C-alpha positions as a printed Julia matrix, in Angstrom:
546×3 Matrix{Float64}:
  -6.63    0.61    2.43
  -4.27   -1.97    3.49
  -3.29   -2.23    7.21
   0.43   -1.66    7.0
   2.29   -0.56   10.34
  -1.0     0.23   11.96
  -1.85    2.82    9.29
  -5.35    3.61   10.99
  -3.68    4.21   14.35
  -1.03    6.2    12.89
  -3.58    8.49   11.03
  -5.7     8.91   14.09
  -2.87    9.8    16.46
  -1.66   12.67   14.26
  -4.85   14.22   13.21
  -5.16   17.87   13.76
  -8.29   19.69   14.88
 -10.51   20.98   11.96
 -10.86   24.45   11.31
 -12.97   26.72    8.97
 -11.3    27.36    5.62
 -10.83   30.96    4.91
 -10.76   30.42    1.15
 -13.51   31.84   -1.13
 -15.72   29.09   -2.67
 -15.66   29.46   -6.57
 -18.12   27.97   -9.01
 -16.85   24.78  -10.48
 -16.75   24.24  -14.35
 -18.43   20.89  -13.67
 -20.9    19.55  -11.15
 -20.63   16.04   -9.64
 -23.71   14.15   -9.09
 -24.0    12.97   -5.44
 -26.93   10.45   -6.32
 -24.68    8.59   -8.83
 -21.92    8.37   -6.3
 -24.33    7.33   -3.6
 -25.66    4.48   -5.83
 -22.17    3.31   -6.68
 -21.24    3.16   -3.05
 -24.44    1.54   -2.0
 -23.97   -1.26   -4.62
 -20.2    -1.83   -4.02
 -20.51   -2.06   -0.32
 -23.56   -4.26   -0.26
 -23.67   -7.52    1.6
 -24.17   -9.41   -1.72
 -20.45   -8.66   -2.7
 -19.36  -10.12    0.53
 -16.44   -7.8     1.23
 -14.88   -8.01   -2.33
 -12.15  -10.19   -1.35
  -9.4   -10.71   -4.06
 -10.22  -13.82   -6.27
 -13.68  -14.08   -4.58
 -17.18  -13.91   -6.52
 -18.01  -10.6    -4.83
 -15.0    -8.96   -6.22
 -15.87  -10.16   -9.75
 -19.27   -8.72   -9.54
 -17.84   -5.38   -8.45
 -15.44   -5.59  -11.38
 -18.12   -6.27  -13.85
 -20.3    -3.28  -12.49
 -17.2    -0.93  -12.84
 -16.65   -2.13  -16.3
 -20.33   -1.57  -17.22
 -20.08    1.9   -15.97
 -16.97    2.57  -18.19
 -18.87    1.28  -21.06
 -21.84    3.42  -20.28
 -19.64    6.49  -20.29
 -18.44    5.46  -23.91
 -14.93    4.91  -22.76
 -12.46    2.87  -24.53
 -11.73   -0.51  -23.23
  -8.15   -0.87  -21.9
  -7.96   -4.45  -20.56
  -6.89   -7.59  -22.38
  -8.24   -8.45  -25.74
 -10.45   -5.41  -26.45
 -12.23   -5.8   -22.82
 -12.26   -3.65  -19.75
 -10.67   -6.45  -17.82
  -7.04   -7.27  -17.26
  -6.97  -10.53  -15.58
  -4.46  -11.21  -13.13
  -3.51  -14.68  -11.94
  -2.25  -15.22   -8.22
  -1.08  -18.02   -5.95
  -2.61  -18.1    -2.44
  -0.43  -19.82   -0.03
  -1.75  -20.97    3.29
   0.39  -22.55    6.14
  -0.31  -25.54    8.0
  -0.09  -24.44   11.58
   0.82  -28.02   12.94
   3.7   -28.37   10.68
   5.71  -25.26   11.79
   8.93  -26.2    13.77
  11.99  -24.07   14.54
  15.05  -24.96   16.45
  18.48  -23.18   17.48
  21.49  -25.22   17.95
  24.64  -24.09   19.68
  27.46  -24.97   22.06
  24.67  -25.65   24.87
  22.72  -27.86   22.77
  19.53  -27.69   20.69
  16.46  -25.87   21.87
  13.09  -25.58   20.13
  11.21  -22.22   19.94
   7.62  -22.17   20.61
   5.18  -21.13   17.9
   3.6   -18.74   17.74
   4.56  -17.52   21.24
   8.2   -16.86   20.36
   8.28  -16.73   16.6
   6.14  -16.25   13.46
   6.57  -17.49   10.03
   4.49  -16.79    6.86
   3.12  -19.18    4.1
   5.49  -19.9     1.37
   4.35  -18.93   -2.11
   7.25  -20.43   -3.85
   6.94  -24.12   -2.9
   4.77  -26.03   -0.46
   7.54  -27.51    1.68
   9.92  -24.88    3.37
  13.27  -26.14    4.73
  15.76  -23.54    5.85
  18.84  -24.57    7.6
  22.21  -22.58    8.19
  24.43  -20.64   10.43
  23.21  -17.28   11.76
  24.93  -13.92   11.0
  23.59  -10.78   12.53
  23.58   -7.73    9.89
  22.26   -4.79   11.84
  19.2    -3.46   10.14
  20.06   -5.49    7.01
  20.01   -2.05    4.95
  22.2    -1.0     1.93
  21.51    2.68    1.3
  24.46    4.17   -0.55
  22.67    7.62   -0.74
  22.74    7.69    3.17
  26.28    6.24    3.41
  24.93    3.23    5.16
  25.78   -0.59    4.27
  24.98   -3.19    6.81
  26.74   -5.7     4.55
  30.27   -4.13    4.3
  32.92   -6.67    5.1
  30.13   -9.25    5.96
  30.18  -12.75    4.67
  26.71  -14.15    4.65
  26.83  -16.6     1.66
  25.02  -19.74    2.47
  23.96  -18.45    5.92
  20.68  -17.15    7.42
  20.87  -13.42    8.11
  19.36  -11.85   11.39
  18.2    -8.2    11.07
  16.51   -5.75   13.22
  13.08   -4.71   12.06
  12.64   -1.13   10.73
  15.35    1.48    9.93
  17.69    3.97   11.89
  15.66    6.9    13.41
  18.05    9.54   11.47
  16.87    8.19    8.09
  14.45   10.55    6.19
  11.02    9.24    6.56
  10.03    8.34    3.01
  13.42    7.29    1.78
  13.75    5.25    5.01
  10.4     3.64    4.47
  11.91    2.36    1.03
  15.24    1.27    2.46
  13.51   -0.38    5.6
  10.91   -2.31    3.64
  11.05   -6.06    3.91
  11.24   -6.54    0.24
  14.4    -4.31    0.11
  15.85   -6.13    2.91
  15.13   -9.55    1.43
  16.68   -8.43   -1.92
  19.88   -7.44   -0.37
  20.17  -10.62    1.64
  19.6   -12.68   -1.55
  22.08  -10.61   -3.64
  24.6   -11.22   -0.94
  24.14  -14.9    -1.02
  22.04  -15.56    2.26
  19.52  -18.52    2.18
  17.31  -17.46    4.94
  16.15  -14.23    6.86
  15.17  -13.69   10.49
  13.66  -10.42   11.55
  14.07   -9.24   15.25
  11.54   -7.27   17.0
  12.73   -3.73   18.41
  11.36   -1.61   21.15
  10.26    0.77   18.33
   8.38   -2.01   16.65
   6.62   -2.91   19.88
   5.27    0.46   20.19
   4.06    0.7    16.61
   3.11   -2.94   16.06
   3.25   -5.02   19.06
   4.23   -8.74   18.67
   0.97   -9.76   20.38
  -0.95   -8.02   17.92
   0.63   -9.93   14.93
  -0.99  -13.26   16.4
  -4.3   -11.87   14.81
  -2.81  -12.7    11.31
  -1.75  -16.17   11.87
  -4.27  -17.54    9.31
  -3.79  -14.97    6.88
  -2.82  -16.32    3.53
   0.19  -15.06    1.44
  -0.81  -13.93   -1.99
   1.39  -13.07   -4.88
   0.65  -12.51   -8.58
   2.1   -14.89  -11.2
   4.03  -14.09  -14.3
   3.44  -15.69  -17.65
   5.83  -18.43  -16.6
   3.89  -19.2   -13.46
   6.44  -17.59  -11.08
   5.42  -15.68   -7.97
   6.24  -12.07   -7.82
   8.08  -10.23   -5.19
  10.02  -13.42   -4.08
  13.61  -14.35   -4.02
  14.05  -18.12   -4.79
  17.48  -18.13   -2.92
  15.71  -17.3     0.23
  14.48  -20.68    1.62
  12.52  -19.43    4.47
  11.89  -16.63    7.0
  10.86  -16.01   10.53
   9.8   -13.03   12.85
  11.31  -13.37   16.38
   9.6   -11.86   19.54
  12.0   -10.13   22.1
  11.92  -13.21   24.13
  13.46  -15.29   21.17
  15.84  -12.6    20.35
  17.29  -12.66   23.78
  18.11  -16.43   23.12
  19.65  -15.73   19.78
  22.17  -13.16   21.24
  22.77  -14.75   24.65
  26.3   -15.97   23.65
  27.07  -13.36   20.92
  29.48  -10.63   20.82
  26.71   -8.22   21.97
  23.47   -9.24   23.89
  20.14   -7.88   23.02
  20.19   -5.4    25.75
  23.37   -3.88   24.63
  22.03   -3.74   20.89
  18.63   -2.07   22.15
  20.73    0.46   24.04
  22.52    1.42   20.73
  19.22    1.94   18.92
  18.04    4.34   21.77
  21.06    6.54   20.97
  20.34    5.95   16.96
  23.54    3.92   16.61
  23.48    1.23   13.95
  24.96   -1.94   15.43
  27.74   -3.52   13.31
  27.21   -7.14   12.08
  29.1   -10.25   13.52
  28.66  -14.01   13.41
  26.24  -15.63   15.89
  27.46  -18.93   17.35
  24.05  -20.58   16.54
  22.49  -22.8    13.74
  18.77  -22.42   12.88
  16.53  -25.07   11.23
  13.1   -24.21   10.05
  10.38  -26.38    8.54
   6.82  -25.8     7.56
   4.3   -26.94    5.0
   2.02  -24.48    2.88
  -0.85  -25.45    0.68
  -1.35  -23.43   -2.68
  -4.44  -22.43   -4.45
  -4.51  -20.59   -7.93
  -6.91  -17.79   -8.03
  -7.47  -14.84  -10.44
  -8.89  -11.25  -10.18
  -9.13   -8.46  -12.62
  -7.95   -5.0   -12.79
 -10.58   -2.94  -14.64
  -9.18   -0.21  -17.09
 -10.57    2.23  -19.51
  -9.41    5.29  -21.58
 -10.87    8.72  -22.4
  -8.77    9.39  -25.55
  -7.09   12.78  -25.69
  -7.77   15.44  -28.31
  -3.98   16.38  -29.2
  -2.69   14.4   -32.1
   0.57   13.85  -30.24
  -0.26   14.28  -26.56
  -2.94   11.73  -26.88
  -0.38    9.13  -26.54
   0.49   10.36  -23.12
  -1.72    9.1   -20.3
  -2.84   10.67  -16.97
  -3.85    7.71  -14.68
  -6.51    7.57  -12.05
  -6.22    4.52   -9.75
  -8.53    3.25   -6.98
  -8.56   -0.24   -5.51
 -11.83   -2.04   -5.9
 -11.11   -5.02   -3.46
 -11.46   -5.23    0.34
 -10.79   -8.06    2.86
 -13.9   -10.18    2.68
 -15.19  -12.07    5.65
 -14.14  -11.25    9.16
 -13.19  -14.03   11.68
 -15.42  -13.04   14.36
 -18.27  -14.85   16.63
 -20.64  -11.8    15.84
 -23.46  -12.27   13.48
 -22.17   -9.47   10.99
 -18.94  -11.05    9.39
 -18.83   -9.1     6.11
 -16.26   -6.38    5.89
 -18.17   -4.29    3.39
 -15.36   -1.78    2.81
 -17.7     1.28    2.23
 -15.01    3.91    3.04
 -12.25    1.47    2.13
 -12.34    1.83   -0.86
 -16.11    1.91   -2.08
 -15.69    5.57   -1.71
 -12.45    6.03   -3.81
 -13.9     3.67   -6.61
 -17.12    5.6    -6.7
 -15.31    8.96   -7.02
 -13.15    7.41   -9.76
 -16.43    6.49  -11.58
 -17.85    9.87  -11.24
 -14.71   11.45  -12.3
 -14.68    9.18  -15.4
 -18.28   10.37  -16.12
 -17.42   14.06  -15.86
 -14.69   13.57  -18.42
 -17.01   11.76  -20.67
 -19.58   14.7   -21.02
 -16.87   16.98  -22.25
 -17.36   18.46  -25.91
 -13.65   19.31  -26.03
 -11.51   16.58  -24.6
  -8.39   17.37  -22.76
  -5.05   17.05  -24.71
  -3.61   14.01  -23.09
  -5.6    10.81  -22.64
  -7.04    9.82  -19.36
  -6.53    6.24  -18.09
  -8.89    4.96  -15.28
  -7.88    1.79  -13.41
  -9.86    0.01  -10.7
  -7.13   -2.23   -9.46
  -7.5    -5.52   -7.4
  -5.29   -6.98   -4.53
  -4.48   -3.67   -2.67
  -5.21   -5.37    0.56
  -2.84   -8.23   -0.17
   0.1    -5.9    -0.82
  -0.5    -3.49   -3.61
  -0.64   -6.32   -5.95
  -2.98   -5.41   -8.66
  -1.4    -2.07   -9.23
   2.09   -3.5    -9.2
   1.09   -6.14  -11.89
  -0.6    -3.15  -13.86
   2.36   -0.7   -13.39
   4.74   -3.64  -14.83
   2.32   -4.87  -17.35
   0.56   -1.87  -18.56
  -2.04   -2.19  -21.25
  -0.91    1.13  -22.66
   2.8     1.6   -24.13
   5.44    1.35  -21.41
   6.55    4.86  -20.64
   3.47    6.58  -21.77
   1.94    7.02  -18.3
   2.97   10.53  -17.12
   1.35   11.07  -13.94
  -0.73    9.12  -11.49
  -3.56   10.39   -9.14
  -4.5     7.53   -6.35
  -7.96    7.61   -4.55
  -7.69    5.24   -1.49
 -10.13    5.57    1.49
 -11.29    9.15    1.13
 -13.22    9.7     4.34
 -16.31   11.34    3.35
 -18.21   12.05    6.53
 -17.46   15.66    7.07
 -17.27   18.55    4.51
 -13.65   19.49    4.14
 -11.91   22.75    3.18
  -8.59   21.41    2.0
  -6.97   18.43    0.27
  -3.7    16.6     1.01
  -1.68   15.12   -1.67
   0.78   12.71   -0.13
   3.95   12.82   -2.34
   3.31   16.11   -3.82
   6.71   17.47   -2.69
   8.59   15.04   -5.01
   7.33   16.42   -8.2
   5.83   19.4   -10.17
   2.53   17.81   -9.52
   2.36   19.87   -6.32
   1.97   23.0    -8.41
  -0.62   21.19  -10.66
  -2.79   20.09   -7.74
  -2.65   23.32   -6.08
  -3.98   25.13   -9.18
  -6.68   22.61   -9.61
  -7.84   22.72   -5.96
  -7.93   26.48   -6.12
 -10.57   26.39   -8.95
 -13.28   25.13   -6.31
 -11.86   27.18   -3.34
  -9.83   24.57   -1.78
  -6.4    24.83   -0.16
  -3.51   22.3    -0.86
  -2.24   21.52    2.79
   1.08   20.19    3.28
   1.53   16.46    4.35
   0.85   16.75    8.14
   2.53   13.65    9.01
   5.57   13.19    6.9
   7.31   11.03    9.44
   4.72    8.22    8.64
   5.78    8.09    4.95
   2.28    7.53    3.55
   3.77    8.34    0.1
   5.03    4.43    0.11
   1.8     2.79    1.27
  -0.85    2.76   -1.28
  -1.38    1.86   -4.98
   0.47    4.98   -6.37
   3.74    3.69   -5.19
   3.48    0.83   -7.78
   3.31    3.57  -10.47
   6.32    5.56   -8.52
   8.46    2.46   -8.69
   8.08    2.51  -12.44
   9.27    6.08  -12.63
   5.81    7.67  -12.72
   5.23   10.91  -10.78
   2.36   10.38   -8.55
   0.23   11.81   -5.57
  -1.98    9.94   -3.0
  -5.06   12.35   -2.79
  -7.34   12.61    0.34
  -9.63   15.13    1.82
  -7.91   17.28    4.12
  -8.41   17.69    7.85
  -9.69   21.06    7.86
 -13.62   21.48    8.27
 -15.69   23.73    6.12
 -17.97   23.89    9.2
 -16.85   25.53   12.28
 -19.34   23.35   14.33
 -17.65   20.16   12.95
 -14.32   18.86   14.25
 -13.27   17.09   11.15
 -10.1    15.44   12.92
 -12.43   14.0    15.54
 -14.77   12.6    12.88
 -11.87   11.04   10.99
 -10.27    9.5    14.11
 -13.66    8.2    15.07
 -14.11    6.18   12.04
 -10.53    4.7    12.17
 -11.33    3.72   15.73
 -14.73    2.07   15.28
 -15.21    1.03   11.57
 -11.63    0.87    9.77
 -11.28   -2.83    8.42
 -14.32   -3.89   10.35
 -17.95   -4.91    9.51
 -18.98   -1.45   10.51
 -17.45   -0.04    7.48
 -20.9    -0.18    5.7
 -23.36    1.87    3.87
 -25.1     2.94    7.1
 -22.45    5.48    8.12
 -23.28    8.97    7.94
 -21.67    9.93    4.5
 -21.5    13.6     3.63
 -22.5    13.86   -0.06
 -21.37   17.36   -0.45
 -17.93   16.15    0.5
 -18.27   13.44   -2.16
 -19.1    15.91   -4.9
 -16.37   18.3    -3.83
 -13.85   15.42   -3.95
 -14.93   14.31   -7.41
 -14.83   17.73   -8.57
 -11.26   18.34   -7.44
 -10.21   15.12   -8.94
 -11.62   16.3   -12.26
  -9.79   19.55  -12.14
  -6.63   17.91  -11.23
  -6.87   15.53  -14.25
  -7.71   18.52  -16.55
  -4.68   20.32  -15.34
  -2.3    17.42  -15.74
  -3.64   16.54  -19.09
  -3.67   20.1   -20.59
  -0.53   21.42  -19.34
   2.3    22.03  -21.83
   4.92   19.77  -20.17
   4.29   16.33  -18.95
   4.71   15.95  -15.12
   8.31   15.51  -13.85
  10.21   14.75  -10.84
  12.04   17.46   -8.97
  15.61   17.69   -9.66
  17.65   15.35   -7.5
  14.59   13.71   -5.88
  15.44   10.54   -4.41
  12.46    8.64   -5.95
  12.91   10.03   -9.35
  16.68    9.44   -9.35
  16.09    5.8    -8.27
  13.06    4.79  -10.43
  12.77    7.09  -13.3
  13.64    5.21  -16.49
């Protein structure tokens, strides 16, 4: 699972204390094999695979292993050219630290900002030389959200200028919709469409609480990775935007010192959940940097269990799990390998076992089942984004997605959580499936954190496909075990660290239970009369459904 806005810390902070389920256990129609999942997990998290980094040899080995398992189950290849692999090409950009220079010029003269103390800038995946220069203009949050009657660009002329925008979104925005509107990609899109040539993000008090500027310094040497289309153009970029930067509060004070409103006044408005109106800033900015580019490739692995109904077999229920992790850690400690056992060898192992359970059926489900182990999740949901936009099945034939990302399998759970279930009729489908093995479907306990937008399922959502992000619940089946505490302890000690390895105290009963509930969810979705659909008037369905 990718660390986005302190996801581990967010989850840990809001976990509730586990309690014993009152549901009556029922006998499942199938029985998952713990030993098989154990062997998958042991191999995928071994040091030999060196943390399964995107484009690295270890991830290639993991992908070959997954493909071999799909073949063993008799599943149909769903990659390129009759194989299980869908090859994705990427550009990996690294910034030369010594090349970074940024200055502001106003009536008081020119001043150079100190990197990285006062500002940060990312590698440029579009071109190796970054040169951004122009007048600054403040655009509030930089959000256009007609559904929420919000437009920060109204009556603003930003053509040929560098926009300055607050990080995040207004407090009053609904959580999940707000996460969409407040995303950096949406903000860059609006800036580009309105004619801006550069983008500066300003830290806020809220941002400092969630993700302090000082913590961002840990990612100075992190490359920027984008998948490439057939013409060799990087995805998710806007060519008109020549450069971008992130300013600390110290730098932001300098920006607004001689403006219509100073930073203190703007922050005061944010405390009252007021959205500042835009205005011209009497400063010009100039940013220069040099990036180096490297072309890499990494596969998605896809396989199909063909459905039994002559018509419905042309529709696909999709299971997804990311098989990549973050590779080597930058540490002086002896153990430098981020093995990614819980993140996401567990999800991948459950996906494989779920595929095996389907392969054993004498009577297959009506709809086809598509299994996809995606790459590049830790780089920004890249592999799933590529697959959702370049599927190996007909566009429009994928009817539902169940995503498996970092299921914490260290205590036996009594419920499941399906983030995003409230947006579609998948909520009912998941609840019915969970009931088959005596599990409850619990509501999202942290809707304010918008986890629905933060894993690979969201790539499918953006293509109009109803989806859920399924995880074990926070209720423990054992009254002597505090599930929330165990979950929190993993996040504090091993999340995105070398300690996330096979030596952890995995609960294999939890693993089998999670595989079985996933199987039943797939069976329910594949056999129900109608394909999954968005709730009437749902924001995501209205905006993304084609």
